[in-house]
RNA sequence: GCGGGAAUUGCCAAGUUUGGUCAAAGGCGCUGGACUCAGAAUCCAGUCUCGUAGGAGUCCGGGGGUUCGAAUCCCCCUUUCCGCACCA
């Protein structure tokens, strides 16, 4: 009886007691260092983590089985804001967060009171981290992961911080770090930068920031300052729009006097501007007045625009009716509306004279774009917001990518719009004719505290500059020497590398490591997880020797990780014994580099690229990464897995509803790395049956094998030898699959294909003893191979076979190639072909089971002619010439039709195997008859339908008598 | 938009690097049969179309092309998924 729960617990305990996955350096033994990225400990583990670590585990187990000393460790990532966000939500008594956390905690804790207490304790961030890292550990142990848990840590540990400090010293020394300005989302109430986790519905909204250009139009003694996302259209400005009911101010901004909306002053204040409000007034007061255009050449009227939102940017816009559908329609509206013009005391003649100025040319456009798109989307008035938004979007997209500035644009003439934008901004700012203002792309972004989010500008943001020095060249060099599996993802890396420029690498808040030379900053969470694999190699020794964070000074890591510095001095300085330093250093040297890292493709453009960049920045070439294998994500019943969808399946769920071996098998087999694994409940149940069938089959037969020797010499029938040969081949191929890091192929071959051969064998082999002899030989290898995926079940079967050592520690021999016999296999293939032909005929004539099949093998001359055909590569004339040499052949009336038929079917391309067909058919008579459920008669003289002349080499003629 | 994937016979999914052995593995589903009181499970056979003879026809997103020969190579198109920088 297969009881996965009991079996899995049993072997997990045994492995743990025996410490078989705790890896220490062994002199002269080759090592493999295998990793998957540490998970984030702010929630429970789910099947996506499962896929990554199970794949990794299959590899780790395979490497171990091939005789390598394998280190497969894991740790926990806690850096950044998510954990803090949970704590502050709990503190705030946020219902949603509390419910979610209670749900998470309930996965491992049944008692309601206990759950409540635990969640309450989450106000303290470390309680979250500790709780979830423990559940991860439980879950992963319950999946049979062959991890070395002695090396576990979190990225918030003081010891870990020391490594990261050292890393940033190194990057700084290399000149890869620099400072600059940077806009961020900011909550004025919390006084903090905010991210996805701090923002209401932050995971669903667009959290990008728009950069508006504020253009200073000279106006009386001040500037009227509209803002725009499209400063390149400045030459097409015809007028300005202000909201007549909006509140505006005269304000001193960094020395100048600006006319802007009142709300804008708050934004600017947060963006490092000195602001002093001088005077408030209503928009209507300026309607009808004029400003000078930027080049001073024209006067632009200030006109009333109800659509102008004073809370957006500066609350003033300039109008480009030729290229902005909103402006175009607003202008038309006004020109038609005498009442409004009268109301604002505008000169209607003057307004009616305003004409759109086209400054961007597009191929195949009959009219200016704003008009074209307004017509396309059937826009009638400025209140058709929906249509106008669509028109604007398309207008912008087309102009941005295909538009060229025309001769009205001065020195920008001929530039493409997407290039001109950048240039115009730079020039205007250079000339002090413009400034910038930043806004969130999404309106009304709210912090979870309730306050509206603004954009603030950091002055001294630290960046990693990937273009500095030869950093990128080194990274590309590393990449070109790496093995990327599946290969189709390599292009992706190359592109990312070329595209990487600068990345902010520190933040104002969050858990993590302080920037060592600027303690206002916390190192950003993707930058502190790039070379941490090196920490796995030494952390257990650091802990064992009770080293303190203070002892892990930069010189310590210089020595351990780079083998730089004098050990005596270091020992004096750090108060660490030389022998300990030496040991730590040697352990690092032994395990490094990371041989194989396995993770999801989504990490290509960030983590994995940084992994490579930081390694090449800090380590010598011999310690650069070697293999990266990648997998697509796990989806649920065809749907993307996600918190908001509520379809996340946790590992603890898997363990209680299924079993580790089943999960491991399913996740490994249901798709190659390059496709998403679809978790489908119905399929799981089916696979469960397959595994059960396998277990029962092996365990039931194993009982019968006690007295069986398992020697090929004891095997009497050819069929048994063939099965042995075929299975051995499958094993060899399966292992090639593993070598190529193709787990699915390995499983397909070793599980399904071998099982199919064996089951057929079990059914049709007539020699009961042969069956057992073959089983005795095959089973141990079979179970070994499958133990990578189903370690518990296979350990159990292995033990059942009388073995005392762990299967997980057995080093595999090569599969015995002596069992492979291609000759008898091709004989068997011949028999299989004959059977297929007979079954086909049976099907067509729908014969009864009582019928008889007469088989007639081809005469020897056809074999000889076939050889001639092959040697002449199907050249008819040459073949006949050759046949003419032999009178018997050329006299034979069947010769020409035979030759023509063989040529037509391009038979010369395949070798005709020389078989004694008659003997073979006799030999396999019983097998054939059992398979076709009819009797056969071989080479009888009885041939009423004259079928025998149809016989071809390796293809006997068949006559069916019903 | 940029960049990278993907599209296979009812479904899932191999095959594409290295063209022929591909009507295309395997699993599922479906149909028929065995077993069973019955169901589940298990086992057998079939499952593109036509065919009372092992054959023929059509097929691998669409359209062209290269080749004696294309799921596989080249070009164009369509659809779809993923990433696009401070969330990790």
Tab-separated table of N, CA and C in Angstrom, chain A residues 251-256 258 260 265 268-277 459:
chain	number	residue	atom	x	y	z
A	251	UNK	N	3.873	83.932	-8.017
A	251	UNK	CA	4.747	83.361	-6.989
A	251	UNK	C	6.187	83.551	-7.386
A	252	UNK	N	7.004	83.793	-6.352
A	252	UNK	CA	8.437	83.869	-6.619
A	252	UNK	C	8.965	82.438	-6.587
A	253	UNK	N	9.539	82.013	-7.723
A	253	UNK	CA	10.061	80.653	-7.832
A	253	UNK	C	11.548	80.744	-8.139
A	254	UNK	N	12.345	80.366	-7.147
A	254	UNK	CA	13.802	80.451	-7.326
A	254	UNK	C	14.223	81.791	-7.936
A	255	UNK	N	13.608	82.874	-7.474
A	255	UNK	CA	14.043	84.198	-7.951
A	255	UNK	C	13.160	84.805	-9.012
A	256	UNK	N	12.645	83.976	-9.936
A	256	UNK	CA	11.742	84.502	-10.960
A	256	UNK	C	10.337	84.661	-10.389
A	258	UNK	N	6.603	83.636	-11.314
A	258	UNK	CA	5.830	82.772	-12.214
A	258	UNK	C	4.352	82.985	-11.967
A	260	UNK	N	1.233	80.731	-12.039
A	260	UNK	CA	0.868	79.302	-12.093
A	260	UNK	C	-0.331	79.088	-11.186
A	265	UNK	N	2.077	75.305	-6.674
A	265	UNK	CA	3.131	75.752	-5.744
A	265	UNK	C	3.491	74.650	-4.756
A	268	UNK	N	5.766	72.208	-6.574
A	268	UNK	CA	7.111	72.748	-6.774
A	268	UNK	C	7.896	72.803	-5.474
A	269	UNK	N	7.174	73.090	-4.403
A	269	UNK	CA	7.832	73.139	-3.091
A	269	UNK	C	8.459	71.787	-2.781
A	270	UNK	N	7.721	70.727	-3.135
A	270	UNK	CA	8.233	69.378	-2.897
A	270	UNK	C	9.328	68.983	-3.867
A	271	UNK	N	9.479	69.793	-4.892
A	271	UNK	CA	10.498	69.448	-5.878
A	271	UNK	C	11.659	70.438	-5.807
A	272	UNK	N	11.991	70.751	-4.557
A	272	UNK	CA	13.201	71.524	-4.288
A	272	UNK	C	13.200	72.956	-4.820
A	273	UNK	N	11.995	73.529	-4.974
A	273	UNK	CA	11.956	74.929	-5.417
A	273	UNK	C	11.676	75.837	-4.207
A	274	UNK	N	12.288	77.008	-4.252
A	274	UNK	CA	11.959	78.045	-3.267
A	274	UNK	C	10.705	78.754	-3.722
A	275	UNK	N	9.684	78.722	-2.934
A	275	UNK	CA	8.407	79.290	-3.373
A	275	UNK	C	7.929	80.351	-2.393
A	276	UNK	N	7.470	81.461	-2.973
A	276	UNK	CA	6.830	82.473	-2.142
A	276	UNK	C	5.633	82.989	-2.919
A	277	UNK	N	4.437	82.827	-2.339
A	277	UNK	CA	3.233	83.272	-3.037
A	277	UNK	C	3.073	84.769	-2.800
A	459	UNK	N	18.093	64.800	-4.379
A	459	UNK	CA	19.231	65.511	-4.986
A	459	UNK	C	20.458	64.638	-5.118
